[in-house]
Coordinates of C-alpha atoms in Angstrom, one line a residue:
Chain G
M262 CA 2.9 24.7 -36.8
D263 CA 3.0 20.9 -37.3
I264 CA 0.8 17.8 -37.3
D265 CA 1.5 17.1 -33.6
R266 CA -0.2 20.3 -32.6
I267 CA -3.3 19.3 -34.6
R268 CA -3.3 15.8 -33.1
A269 CA -3.1 17.3 -29.6
A270 CA -6.0 19.6 -30.4
A271 CA -8.0 16.6 -31.6
R272 CA -7.5 14.9 -28.3
R273 CA -8.6 18.0 -26.4
L274 CA -11.7 18.4 -28.7
S275 CA -12.7 14.8 -28.4
G276 CA -16.1 14.6 -26.7
H277 CA -16.6 18.3 -27.0
A278 CA -16.7 19.1 -30.7
L279 CA -19.1 17.2 -33.0
R280 CA -17.5 14.5 -35.1
T281 CA -19.2 15.4 -38.4
P282 CA -19.8 12.8 -41.1
L283 CA -19.2 13.0 -44.8
L284 CA -22.5 13.4 -46.7
S285 CA -23.3 12.7 -50.3
S286 CA -26.1 12.8 -52.9
P287 CA -26.4 11.2 -56.3
F288 CA -28.1 14.4 -57.5
L289 CA -25.0 16.4 -56.6
D290 CA -22.7 13.9 -58.2
K291 CA -24.7 14.3 -61.4
V292 CA -24.3 18.1 -61.4
A293 CA -20.6 18.0 -60.6
G294 CA -19.8 15.1 -63.0
R295 CA -17.9 13.3 -60.2
R296 CA -18.5 11.9 -56.7
V297 CA -19.0 14.8 -54.2
L298 CA -18.4 14.2 -50.5
V299 CA -19.5 17.0 -48.2
K300 CA -18.1 17.8 -44.8
P301 CA -20.9 19.6 -43.0
E302 CA -19.3 21.9 -40.4
C303 CA -22.6 23.9 -40.4
L304 CA -23.7 21.1 -38.0
Q305 CA -20.7 21.8 -35.7
H306 CA -21.6 23.5 -32.3
T307 CA -22.4 27.2 -32.9
G308 CA -23.1 26.4 -36.5
S309 CA -19.6 26.6 -37.9
F310 CA -16.1 25.1 -37.8
K311 CA -15.0 28.1 -35.7
F312 CA -15.9 26.2 -32.5
R313 CA -13.0 23.8 -33.1
G314 CA -10.4 26.6 -33.2
A315 CA -11.9 28.4 -30.3
W316 CA -12.0 25.2 -28.1
A317 CA -8.4 24.4 -29.1
A318 CA -7.3 27.9 -28.1
L319 CA -9.3 28.1 -24.8
S320 CA -8.2 24.6 -23.8
A321 CA -4.5 25.4 -24.5
L322 CA -4.5 28.5 -22.2
A323 CA -2.9 28.4 -18.8
A324 CA -5.5 28.3 -16.0
E325 CA -4.7 31.8 -14.8
D326 CA -5.0 33.3 -18.3
R327 CA -8.4 31.6 -18.8
A328 CA -9.5 32.9 -15.4
A329 CA -8.6 36.5 -16.5
G330 CA -10.9 36.1 -19.6
V331 CA -10.5 36.3 -23.4
I332 CA -11.4 38.7 -26.2
A333 CA -12.0 38.1 -29.9
Y334 CA -12.9 40.2 -32.9
S335 CA -15.1 38.5 -35.5
S336 CA -17.8 39.0 -38.1
G337 CA -19.8 36.4 -36.2
N338 CA -18.9 32.7 -36.4
H339 CA -15.6 33.0 -34.5
A340 CA -17.5 35.1 -32.0
Q341 CA -20.0 32.4 -31.3
G342 CA -17.3 29.7 -31.2
V343 CA -15.2 31.7 -28.7
A344 CA -18.3 32.6 -26.6
R345 CA -19.4 29.0 -26.3
A346 CA -15.9 27.6 -25.7
A347 CA -15.2 30.3 -23.1
R348 CA -18.4 29.6 -21.2
A349 CA -17.7 25.9 -21.2
H350 CA -14.3 26.6 -19.8
G351 CA -15.7 29.0 -17.1
A352 CA -14.0 32.0 -18.7
S353 CA -15.5 35.4 -19.5
A354 CA -15.4 36.6 -23.1
I355 CA -15.6 40.0 -24.8
I356 CA -16.4 39.9 -28.5
V357 CA -15.7 42.8 -30.8
M358 CA -18.2 42.6 -33.8
P359 CA -18.9 44.7 -36.8
A360 CA -22.1 46.7 -36.3
D361 CA -23.4 45.4 -39.7
A362 CA -22.9 41.7 -38.9
P363 CA -26.0 39.5 -39.3
A364 CA -28.4 40.3 -36.4
L365 CA -28.7 36.6 -35.7
K366 CA -25.0 36.3 -35.1
I367 CA -24.9 39.2 -32.7
A368 CA -27.9 38.0 -30.8
N369 CA -26.5 34.4 -30.6
T370 CA -23.1 35.7 -29.3
R371 CA -24.8 37.6 -26.5
A372 CA -27.1 34.6 -25.7
L373 CA -24.0 32.4 -25.4
G374 CA -22.9 34.6 -22.5
A375 CA -20.4 37.0 -24.1
E376 CA -20.1 40.7 -23.8
V377 CA -20.4 42.2 -27.3
V378 CA -18.6 45.4 -28.4
L379 CA -19.7 46.7 -31.8
Y380 CA -17.5 48.7 -34.2
D381 CA -17.9 50.3 -37.7
R382 CA -16.3 48.0 -40.3
A383 CA -15.8 50.8 -42.8
T384 CA -14.0 53.3 -40.5
E385 CA -12.6 51.4 -37.6
D386 CA -9.8 48.7 -37.3
R387 CA -11.0 45.7 -35.4
D388 CA -7.4 44.5 -34.6
A389 CA -6.6 47.8 -33.0
I390 CA -9.8 47.8 -30.9
G391 CA -9.2 44.2 -29.9
K392 CA -5.6 44.8 -28.9
A393 CA -6.5 47.9 -26.9
L394 CA -9.3 46.2 -24.9
A395 CA -7.0 43.2 -24.3
A396 CA -4.2 45.4 -22.9
E397 CA -6.6 47.5 -20.8
R398 CA -8.4 44.5 -19.1
G399 CA -5.7 41.9 -19.1
L400 CA -7.5 39.6 -21.5
T401 CA -6.0 37.1 -23.9
L402 CA -6.8 37.8 -27.5
I403 CA -8.1 34.8 -29.4
R404 CA -7.3 35.6 -33.1
P405 CA -9.7 34.4 -35.7
F406 CA -7.1 32.6 -37.8
D407 CA -3.5 33.8 -37.3
D408 CA -2.9 31.7 -34.2
P409 CA -1.2 28.3 -34.0
E410 CA -3.8 26.8 -31.7
V411 CA -6.7 28.1 -33.7
I412 CA -5.2 26.7 -36.9
A413 CA -4.6 23.4 -35.1
G414 CA -8.2 23.3 -34.0
Q415 CA -9.6 23.9 -37.5
G416 CA -7.1 21.3 -38.7
T417 CA -8.9 18.6 -36.7
T418 CA -11.5 18.8 -39.5
G419 CA -8.7 17.6 -41.9
L420 CA -7.9 14.6 -39.7
E421 CA -11.6 13.5 -39.9
I422 CA -11.7 14.1 -43.7
A423 CA -8.6 12.0 -44.1
E424 CA -10.0 9.2 -42.0
D425 CA -13.4 9.1 -43.8
A426 CA -11.9 9.5 -47.3
R427 CA -9.7 6.4 -46.5
A428 CA -12.7 4.4 -45.5
L429 CA -14.4 5.4 -48.8
G430 CA -11.3 4.4 -50.8
I431 CA -10.6 7.9 -51.9
A432 CA -6.9 8.3 -52.1
A433 CA -6.6 11.3 -54.5
A434 CA -9.0 14.3 -54.8
D435 CA -9.2 18.0 -54.5
V436 CA -10.5 19.2 -51.1
L437 CA -12.4 22.5 -51.6
V438 CA -12.3 24.7 -48.6
C439 CA -14.2 27.9 -47.9
C440 CA -11.4 30.4 -47.3
G441 CA -11.3 33.7 -45.4
G442 CA -8.1 34.4 -43.5
G443 CA -6.9 30.9 -44.1
G444 CA -7.1 29.3 -40.7
F445 CA -9.5 26.6 -41.8
T446 CA -7.8 26.1 -45.1
S447 CA -4.2 25.9 -43.7
G448 CA -5.2 23.7 -40.8
I449 CA -6.9 21.2 -43.1
A450 CA -4.0 21.4 -45.5
L451 CA -1.5 20.5 -42.7
A452 CA -3.6 17.6 -41.5
L453 CA -4.0 16.2 -45.0
E454 CA -0.3 16.6 -45.7
A455 CA 0.4 14.2 -42.9
E456 CA -2.6 11.9 -43.1
A457 CA -3.7 11.8 -46.8
P458 CA -1.1 13.3 -49.0
G459 CA -3.1 12.5 -52.1
L460 CA -5.8 15.0 -51.0
R461 CA -5.0 18.5 -52.2
V462 CA -6.6 21.6 -50.7
R463 CA -8.0 24.3 -53.0
P464 CA -9.1 27.6 -51.3
V465 CA -12.5 28.9 -52.6
E466 CA -13.5 32.5 -52.2
P467 CA -16.3 34.9 -53.4
E468 CA -15.8 37.4 -56.2
G469 CA -14.4 40.7 -54.9
F470 CA -12.8 39.0 -51.8
D471 CA -10.3 36.7 -53.6
D472 CA -7.2 37.9 -51.7
V473 CA -6.0 34.3 -51.1
S474 CA -6.4 33.2 -54.7
R475 CA -4.6 36.4 -56.0
S476 CA -1.9 36.1 -53.3
L477 CA -1.2 32.5 -54.3
A478 CA -1.0 33.4 -58.0
A479 CA 1.2 36.4 -57.2
G480 CA 3.5 34.6 -54.8
R481 CA 3.0 37.4 -52.2
I482 CA 0.3 38.6 -49.9
E483 CA -2.3 40.8 -51.7
R484 CA -5.2 42.7 -50.1
N485 CA -8.8 43.1 -51.1
A486 CA -9.9 46.4 -52.5
T487 CA -12.7 46.5 -49.9
S488 CA -13.0 44.7 -46.6
A489 CA -16.7 45.0 -46.0
G490 CA -20.0 44.0 -47.6
G491 CA -21.2 41.1 -49.7
L492 CA -23.3 38.1 -48.8
C493 CA -20.3 36.0 -47.8
D494 CA -19.6 38.0 -44.7
A495 CA -18.3 34.9 -42.8
I496 CA -15.2 34.6 -45.0
V497 CA -14.4 38.2 -45.8
T498 CA -11.0 39.3 -44.5
P499 CA -8.7 42.0 -45.7
Q500 CA -5.8 39.6 -46.6
P501 CA -4.3 36.2 -45.8
G502 CA -2.6 35.8 -42.4
D503 CA 1.1 36.0 -41.8
L504 CA 1.0 32.5 -40.3
T505 CA -1.5 31.0 -42.7
F506 CA -0.2 32.3 -46.0
P507 CA 3.2 30.4 -46.1
I508 CA 1.2 27.2 -45.3
L509 CA -1.3 27.8 -48.0
Q510 CA 1.6 28.6 -50.4
R511 CA 3.4 25.4 -49.6
L512 CA 0.4 23.0 -49.7
C513 CA -2.6 24.3 -51.7
G514 CA -3.5 24.2 -55.3
P515 CA -4.7 27.3 -57.1
G516 CA -7.7 29.2 -55.6
I517 CA -11.2 29.1 -57.1
V518 CA -13.5 32.1 -57.2
V519 CA -17.3 31.9 -57.3
S520 CA -20.0 34.5 -57.7
E521 CA -22.6 35.3 -55.0
T522 CA -25.3 33.9 -57.3
E523 CA -23.4 30.6 -57.5
A524 CA -23.1 30.6 -53.7
L525 CA -26.9 31.1 -53.4
R526 CA -27.5 28.3 -55.8
A527 CA -25.2 26.0 -53.8
M528 CA -27.2 26.9 -50.7
A529 CA -30.3 25.8 -52.5
A530 CA -28.6 22.6 -53.6
A531 CA -27.6 21.9 -50.0
F532 CA -31.2 22.5 -48.9
L533 CA -32.7 20.2 -51.5
R534 CA -30.1 17.4 -51.7
L535 CA -28.4 17.4 -48.3
K536 CA -31.0 18.8 -46.0
L537 CA -28.4 21.3 -44.7
V538 CA -28.6 25.0 -44.0
A539 CA -25.5 26.7 -45.4
E540 CA -24.7 30.4 -45.2
P541 CA -23.4 32.1 -48.3
G542 CA -19.8 32.1 -47.3
G543 CA -20.2 28.5 -46.2
A544 CA -21.5 27.4 -49.6
V545 CA -18.7 28.8 -51.8
A546 CA -16.8 25.5 -51.9
L547 CA -19.9 23.5 -52.9
A548 CA -20.6 26.2 -55.5
A549 CA -17.1 25.6 -56.9
A550 CA -17.7 21.8 -57.0
L551 CA -21.1 22.2 -58.8
F552 CA -20.5 25.2 -61.0
H553 CA -16.7 25.2 -61.6
A554 CA -16.2 21.5 -62.1
D555 CA -13.6 22.1 -64.8
A556 CA -11.4 23.7 -62.2
S557 CA -10.7 20.2 -60.7
D558 CA -9.6 16.8 -62.0
G559 CA -10.4 13.3 -60.8
D560 CA -13.3 11.0 -59.9
A561 CA -14.2 12.6 -56.6
V562 CA -14.1 16.0 -54.9
I563 CA -14.4 16.7 -51.2
V564 CA -16.2 19.9 -50.1
T565 CA -16.4 21.7 -46.8
I566 CA -19.6 23.6 -45.8
S567 CA -18.0 25.9 -43.3
G568 CA -21.1 27.4 -41.6
G569 CA -24.8 27.7 -41.5
N570 CA -25.5 30.9 -39.6
V571 CA -27.7 32.7 -42.1
D572 CA -30.7 35.1 -41.6
P573 CA -34.0 33.7 -42.9
D574 CA -34.3 36.5 -45.6
V575 CA -31.0 35.6 -47.2
F576 CA -32.0 31.9 -47.1
A577 CA -35.2 32.8 -48.8
R578 CA -33.2 34.4 -51.6
A579 CA -31.3 31.1 -52.0
L580 CA -34.5 29.1 -52.2
A581 CA -35.8 31.6 -54.8
T582 CA -33.1 30.4 -57.2
L583 CA -34.9 27.1 -57.4
A584 CA -37.9 28.7 -59.1
A585 CA -35.8 30.4 -61.7
Chain I
M49 CA -39.7 -9.6 -34.4
D50 CA -36.7 -9.5 -32.1
I51 CA -33.4 -7.7 -31.5
D52 CA -31.4 -10.2 -33.4
R53 CA -33.2 -9.3 -36.6
I54 CA -32.3 -5.6 -36.0
R55 CA -28.7 -6.4 -35.3
A56 CA -28.5 -8.5 -38.5
A57 CA -30.0 -5.5 -40.4
A58 CA -27.4 -3.2 -38.8
R59 CA -24.6 -5.5 -40.2
R60 CA -26.1 -5.4 -43.7
L61 CA -26.6 -1.6 -43.5
S62 CA -23.0 -0.9 -42.3
G63 CA -21.1 1.1 -44.9
H64 CA -24.4 1.7 -46.8
A65 CA -26.6 3.8 -44.5
L66 CA -25.3 7.0 -43.0
R67 CA -24.4 6.6 -39.3
T68 CA -26.1 9.8 -38.1
P69 CA -24.8 11.7 -35.0
L70 CA -26.8 13.1 -32.1
L71 CA -27.0 16.9 -32.4
S72 CA -27.8 19.6 -29.8
S73 CA -28.1 23.3 -29.2
P74 CA -28.1 25.2 -25.9
F75 CA -30.9 27.4 -27.4
L76 CA -33.2 24.3 -27.8
D77 CA -32.3 23.2 -24.3
K78 CA -33.5 26.5 -23.0
V79 CA -36.9 26.4 -24.9
A80 CA -37.5 22.8 -23.8
G81 CA -36.3 23.3 -20.2
R82 CA -34.1 20.2 -20.5
R83 CA -31.3 18.8 -22.5
V84 CA -32.5 18.0 -26.1
L85 CA -30.6 15.5 -28.3
V86 CA -31.6 15.3 -31.9
K87 CA -31.2 12.3 -34.2
P88 CA -31.2 13.9 -37.7
E89 CA -32.4 11.2 -40.0
C90 CA -33.2 13.9 -42.6
L91 CA -29.4 13.6 -43.3
Q92 CA -29.9 9.9 -44.1
H93 CA -29.6 8.9 -47.8
T94 CA -32.7 10.0 -49.7
G95 CA -33.5 12.4 -46.9
S96 CA -35.3 10.2 -44.5
F97 CA -34.9 7.1 -42.2
K98 CA -36.9 5.1 -44.8
F99 CA -33.7 4.2 -46.6
R100 CA -32.7 2.0 -43.7
G101 CA -35.8 -0.2 -43.9
A102 CA -35.7 -0.3 -47.7
W103 CA -32.1 -1.4 -47.6
A104 CA -32.8 -4.0 -44.9
A105 CA -35.7 -5.4 -47.0
L106 CA -33.8 -5.4 -50.3
S107 CA -30.7 -7.0 -48.8
A108 CA -32.8 -9.7 -47.2
L109 CA -34.4 -10.9 -50.4
A110 CA -33.4 -14.1 -52.2
A111 CA -31.3 -13.2 -55.3
E112 CA -34.0 -14.5 -57.7
D113 CA -36.7 -12.3 -56.0
R114 CA -34.4 -9.3 -56.2
A115 CA -33.8 -10.0 -59.9
A116 CA -37.6 -10.1 -60.5
G117 CA -38.0 -6.6 -59.1
V118 CA -39.8 -4.9 -56.2
I119 CA -42.8 -2.7 -55.8
A120 CA -43.7 -0.2 -53.1
Y121 CA -46.6 2.2 -52.3
S122 CA -45.6 5.4 -50.5
S123 CA -46.4 9.0 -50.1
G124 CA -42.8 9.7 -50.9
N125 CA -40.0 8.9 -48.4
H126 CA -40.4 5.2 -48.5
A127 CA -40.6 5.5 -52.3
Q128 CA -37.2 7.2 -52.5
G129 CA -35.7 4.8 -50.0
V130 CA -36.9 1.8 -52.0
A131 CA -35.9 3.3 -55.3
R132 CA -32.3 4.0 -54.2
A133 CA -31.9 0.7 -52.3
A134 CA -33.3 -1.2 -55.3
R135 CA -30.9 0.5 -57.8
A136 CA -27.9 -0.2 -55.5
H137 CA -29.0 -3.8 -55.5
G138 CA -29.4 -3.9 -59.3
A139 CA -33.2 -4.5 -58.9
S140 CA -36.0 -2.7 -60.8
A141 CA -38.6 -0.9 -58.7
I142 CA -42.2 0.3 -59.3
I143 CA -43.5 2.9 -56.9
V144 CA -47.2 3.5 -56.4
M145 CA -47.5 7.2 -55.2
P146 CA -50.5 9.4 -54.5
A147 CA -50.9 12.0 -57.2
D148 CA -50.9 14.8 -54.6
A149 CA -47.6 13.9 -53.1
P150 CA -45.0 16.7 -53.0
A151 CA -43.7 17.3 -56.6
L152 CA -40.2 17.0 -55.3
K153 CA -40.7 13.5 -53.9
I154 CA -42.3 12.3 -57.2
A155 CA -39.4 13.8 -59.2
N156 CA -36.8 12.4 -56.9
T157 CA -38.2 8.9 -57.0
R158 CA -38.2 8.9 -60.8
A159 CA -34.6 10.4 -60.9
L160 CA -33.5 7.5 -58.6
G161 CA -34.5 5.1 -61.4
A162 CA -37.9 3.9 -60.3
E163 CA -41.0 3.6 -62.4
V164 CA -43.7 5.7 -60.7
V165 CA -47.5 4.8 -60.9
L166 CA -49.7 7.6 -59.5
Y167 CA -53.1 7.0 -57.8
D168 CA -55.9 9.2 -56.2
R169 CA -55.5 9.1 -52.4
A170 CA -59.1 10.1 -51.8
T171 CA -60.8 7.5 -54.0
E172 CA -58.3 4.6 -54.6
D173 CA -56.7 2.1 -52.2
R174 CA -52.9 2.0 -52.5
D175 CA -52.7 -1.5 -50.9
A176 CA -55.0 -2.9 -53.5
I177 CA -53.2 -1.3 -56.3
G178 CA -49.8 -2.4 -55.0
K179 CA -50.9 -6.0 -54.5
A180 CA -52.5 -6.2 -57.9
L181 CA -49.4 -4.9 -59.7
A182 CA -47.2 -7.3 -57.6
A183 CA -49.2 -10.3 -58.6
E184 CA -49.4 -9.3 -62.2
R185 CA -45.7 -8.8 -62.7
G186 CA -44.2 -11.2 -60.2
L187 CA -42.8 -8.4 -58.0
T188 CA -42.0 -8.5 -54.3
L189 CA -44.0 -5.9 -52.4
I190 CA -41.9 -3.9 -49.9
R191 CA -44.4 -2.6 -47.4
P192 CA -43.8 0.8 -45.8
F193 CA -44.0 -0.4 -42.2
D194 CA -45.8 -3.7 -41.6
D195 CA -42.9 -5.9 -42.6
P196 CA -40.4 -7.5 -40.2
E197 CA -37.3 -6.6 -42.3
V198 CA -38.5 -3.0 -42.7
I199 CA -39.1 -2.6 -39.0
A200 CA -35.6 -4.1 -38.3
G201 CA -34.0 -1.6 -40.7
Q202 CA -35.7 1.3 -39.0
G203 CA -34.7 -0.2 -35.7
T204 CA -31.0 0.3 -36.5
T205 CA -31.7 4.0 -35.7
G206 CA -32.5 2.8 -32.1
L207 CA -29.2 0.9 -31.8
E208 CA -27.3 4.1 -32.7
I209 CA -29.4 6.2 -30.3
A210 CA -28.7 3.7 -27.5
E211 CA -24.9 3.8 -28.2
D212 CA -24.7 7.6 -28.3
A213 CA -27.0 8.1 -25.3
R214 CA -24.7 5.8 -23.3
A215 CA -21.6 7.8 -24.3
L216 CA -23.4 11.0 -23.2
G217 CA -24.3 9.4 -19.8
I218 CA -28.1 9.5 -20.5
A219 CA -29.6 6.4 -18.9
A220 CA -33.2 7.5 -18.7
A221 CA -35.2 9.7 -21.1
D222 CA -38.2 9.8 -23.3
V223 CA -37.4 9.2 -27.0
L224 CA -39.9 11.2 -29.1
V225 CA -40.4 9.5 -32.5
C226 CA -42.3 10.9 -35.5
C227 CA -45.0 8.2 -36.0
G228 CA -47.0 7.2 -39.1
G229 CA -47.7 3.5 -39.4
G230 CA -45.3 2.7 -36.6
G231 CA -42.4 1.1 -38.4
F232 CA -39.8 3.6 -37.3
T233 CA -41.4 3.9 -33.8
S234 CA -41.7 0.1 -33.2
G235 CA -38.2 -0.6 -34.6
I236 CA -36.6 2.0 -32.3
A237 CA -38.6 0.8 -29.3
L238 CA -37.4 -2.8 -29.9
A239 CA -33.8 -1.7 -30.2
L240 CA -34.0 0.4 -27.0
E241 CA -35.8 -2.4 -25.1
A242 CA -32.6 -4.5 -25.6
E243 CA -29.9 -1.9 -25.6
A244 CA -31.1 1.0 -23.4
P245 CA -34.2 -0.1 -21.3
G246 CA -34.2 3.3 -19.5
L247 CA -35.1 5.0 -22.8
R248 CA -38.8 5.0 -23.4
V249 CA -40.3 5.7 -26.9
R250 CA -43.2 8.2 -27.2
P251 CA -45.0 8.3 -30.6
V252 CA -45.6 11.8 -31.8
E253 CA -48.3 12.6 -34.4
P254 CA -50.0 15.7 -36.0
E255 CA -53.5 16.7 -35.1
G256 CA -56.2 15.0 -37.1
F257 CA -53.9 12.0 -37.8
D258 CA -53.4 10.7 -34.3
D259 CA -54.5 7.1 -34.9
V260 CA -51.5 5.7 -32.9
S261 CA -52.1 7.9 -29.9
R262 CA -55.8 7.1 -29.8
S263 CA -55.2 3.4 -30.4
L264 CA -52.7 3.3 -27.5
A265 CA -55.2 5.0 -25.2
A266 CA -58.1 2.8 -26.3
G267 CA -56.1 -0.5 -26.2
R268 CA -57.2 -1.4 -29.8
I269 CA -56.5 -0.2 -33.3
E270 CA -58.4 3.0 -34.2
R271 CA -58.5 4.7 -37.7
N272 CA -58.2 8.3 -38.7
A273 CA -61.4 10.0 -39.9
T274 CA -59.5 11.0 -43.0
S275 CA -56.4 9.5 -44.6
A276 CA -55.3 12.4 -46.9
G277 CA -54.2 16.0 -46.6
G278 CA -52.3 18.0 -44.1
L279 CA -48.8 19.3 -44.1
C280 CA -47.4 16.2 -42.4
D281 CA -47.9 14.0 -45.5
A282 CA -44.9 11.9 -44.7
I283 CA -46.4 10.4 -41.5
V284 CA -50.1 10.2 -42.5
T285 CA -51.5 6.7 -42.5
P286 CA -55.0 5.3 -42.0
Q287 CA -54.2 3.3 -38.9
P288 CA -51.3 1.6 -37.0
G289 CA -50.0 -1.7 -38.6
D290 CA -51.0 -5.2 -37.5
L291 CA -47.3 -6.0 -36.8
T292 CA -46.3 -2.6 -35.4
F293 CA -49.3 -2.0 -33.0
P294 CA -48.6 -4.8 -30.6
I295 CA -45.0 -3.7 -30.3
L296 CA -46.0 -0.1 -29.7
Q297 CA -48.6 -1.2 -27.1
R298 CA -46.0 -3.3 -25.2
L299 CA -43.1 -0.8 -25.3
C300 CA -44.3 2.8 -25.8
G301 CA -45.5 5.5 -23.4
P302 CA -48.5 7.6 -24.3
G303 CA -48.6 9.4 -27.7
I304 CA -48.1 13.1 -28.0
V305 CA -50.1 15.2 -30.6
V306 CA -48.9 18.5 -32.0
S307 CA -50.5 21.1 -34.3
E308 CA -49.3 21.9 -37.8
T309 CA -48.3 25.4 -36.6
E310 CA -46.1 23.8 -33.9
A311 CA -44.5 21.5 -36.6
L312 CA -43.7 24.6 -38.7
R313 CA -42.2 26.4 -35.7
A314 CA -40.1 23.3 -35.0
M315 CA -38.9 23.4 -38.6
A316 CA -37.8 27.0 -38.0
A317 CA -36.0 26.0 -34.8
A318 CA -34.2 23.2 -36.7
F319 CA -33.2 25.8 -39.4
L320 CA -32.0 28.3 -36.9
R321 CA -30.4 26.2 -34.2
L322 CA -29.4 22.9 -35.8
K323 CA -28.8 24.0 -39.5
L324 CA -31.1 21.2 -40.5
V325 CA -33.9 21.0 -43.1
A326 CA -36.8 19.1 -41.6
E327 CA -40.1 18.4 -43.3
P328 CA -43.4 19.0 -41.4
G329 CA -43.9 15.4 -40.5
G330 CA -40.3 15.1 -39.7
A331 CA -40.5 17.9 -37.2
V332 CA -43.4 16.8 -35.0
A333 CA -41.2 15.1 -32.4
L334 CA -39.0 18.2 -32.1
A335 CA -42.3 20.2 -31.8
A336 CA -43.4 18.0 -29.0
A337 CA -40.0 18.5 -27.1
L338 CA -40.1 22.3 -27.5
F339 CA -43.8 23.1 -27.2
H340 CA -45.2 20.1 -25.1
A341 CA -42.4 19.9 -22.6
D342 CA -44.8 19.0 -19.8
A343 CA -45.7 15.8 -21.6
S344 CA -42.3 14.4 -20.5
D345 CA -40.2 14.1 -17.4
G346 CA -36.5 14.0 -16.7
D347 CA -33.4 16.0 -17.4
A348 CA -33.1 15.0 -21.1
V349 CA -35.2 14.2 -24.1
I350 CA -34.1 12.5 -27.3
V351 CA -35.9 13.5 -30.5
T352 CA -35.9 12.1 -34.0
I353 CA -36.1 14.3 -37.1
S354 CA -37.4 11.6 -39.5
G355 CA -37.1 13.4 -42.8
G356 CA -36.3 16.6 -44.7
N357 CA -38.0 16.2 -48.1
V358 CA -39.9 19.5 -48.2
D359 CA -40.9 21.8 -51.0
P360 CA -39.4 25.3 -50.8
D361 CA -42.8 27.0 -50.5
V362 CA -43.6 24.9 -47.4
F363 CA -40.2 25.6 -46.0
A364 CA -40.7 29.4 -46.6
R365 CA -43.9 29.1 -44.5
A366 CA -41.9 27.6 -41.6
L367 CA -39.3 30.5 -41.9
A368 CA -42.2 33.0 -41.8
T369 CA -43.0 31.8 -38.3
L370 CA -39.7 33.4 -37.1
A371 CA -40.9 36.9 -38.0
A372 CA -44.2 36.5 -36.1

């Protein structure tokens, strides 16, 4: 995994992925006590950064492998990213999704042309199901994070952050990244290492699913006690990846953990101040910037909003925090 | 009013206004029956395109006029744009706002450093109040739309639409613009006349406040029966401007009128498919694209979302249309 692979992915994504801007609001700056710059990957195609990695992986396949079709297992955002990237490449896609994923994500994945196979997150192993289906039908498995091309695709976000931070004169800052298995986080960290070494990635996770923060503190991979449930479904994974963890260990600062209530309040702030729809897992980094400001130093902080695929009832819960 | 003034405004706005992208979703394309490209000015600083015109006007003032301070009258979005642009230019600002404007807009305008003067929209005349205060205190009045620099600032949106449409290979399409007094609409129309003559502007208004559509059809300025009320407060004005109407008449196609329910449904679509927060008045053009598709021809349509400053309870009403 190196910067050249990320740069190559950026060339393949050019004109296909959305080049997202950096957003800001004086109201957020005031809450955080420093300048806050927001990278809104909720605006990315399919509503999350996952489209980048999916496109990078699909576009890197040999033509005959693409023609045979792909398979992915995902709680939703990777599913939609792979479905749309596959359709654009003329490839068929099977997506293995947990039966309790948000209804919207399952419906969207089907509407994007993929075949959806549901499984029980509490009793079945999605990796095993994915591998079996792949072997049986000759499909290529597109992993959600532990894949060099997927990491490279997510890392293109980091190239854009580096470019925009430079234009804004920000040479040193923490970059708070919503972290599940670590594909987004490690990709951004690798891009920043090469392009903006003064920008340091900090993984942000929800309480109860802080495997990366604990693993970084312990110096070895640690698992979550539970691998299902919680509002932040988009970034809930059992443990950091074998490929991603060494990168996180080498390049990231300590993890930051936020509560679900803080994630909901950050969603409300994104609604009010940025006019963005964030999902709970996509709002944890903004929550860290706003409500754990003492976890960072410096005049500025850069924050990713990783996705916006949220059901209306959960969004209404976030808006309700404004009345409290 | 000509293209050179818009280009000059674009140079002064560079690095200060957000360069918004064009967004899209295959789900919206399906509803509209053609490709839909969305210009999300809700992401602009202060949550609406009004920041562009305010910055253009403030930056065009002589230094001594800026130092004396500015005044504006506005239902909210122009207020916030002028307040923020004034503060950034080190100028004081008084904003005359209707007492029934959304609470959020009044609070935001004050938080951005402006002095707010409230008036009764049903019984008082904001123009008269604004002019009296300006004369009394030696302030420069920044008009909401009938001002060449303000039109030029809003027109910078059109330069960006022309550039991005060209990159997407779209040479001919209707450009649906949320229309109040016509500053945004006429500015975009002037920019497109010079930069993308195959793109034709269509003003979009809410039912009951369709003064521009009726004026275009009649060939002379017509007023609305009522000048207050309705969900689409951001784009409710008594009649088209003396400066803007001749431009609209020369360059625009027929107006399109949508219902408030259609505006709410378009807000829900922007939530679900674009991850954007639109206000009712800001969603009328998207409503026209989705629910009045037969009003346009061609393979593509370009849509502005003019603002996103909406109170949570109104947003909840929009989300409720998804359950229906």
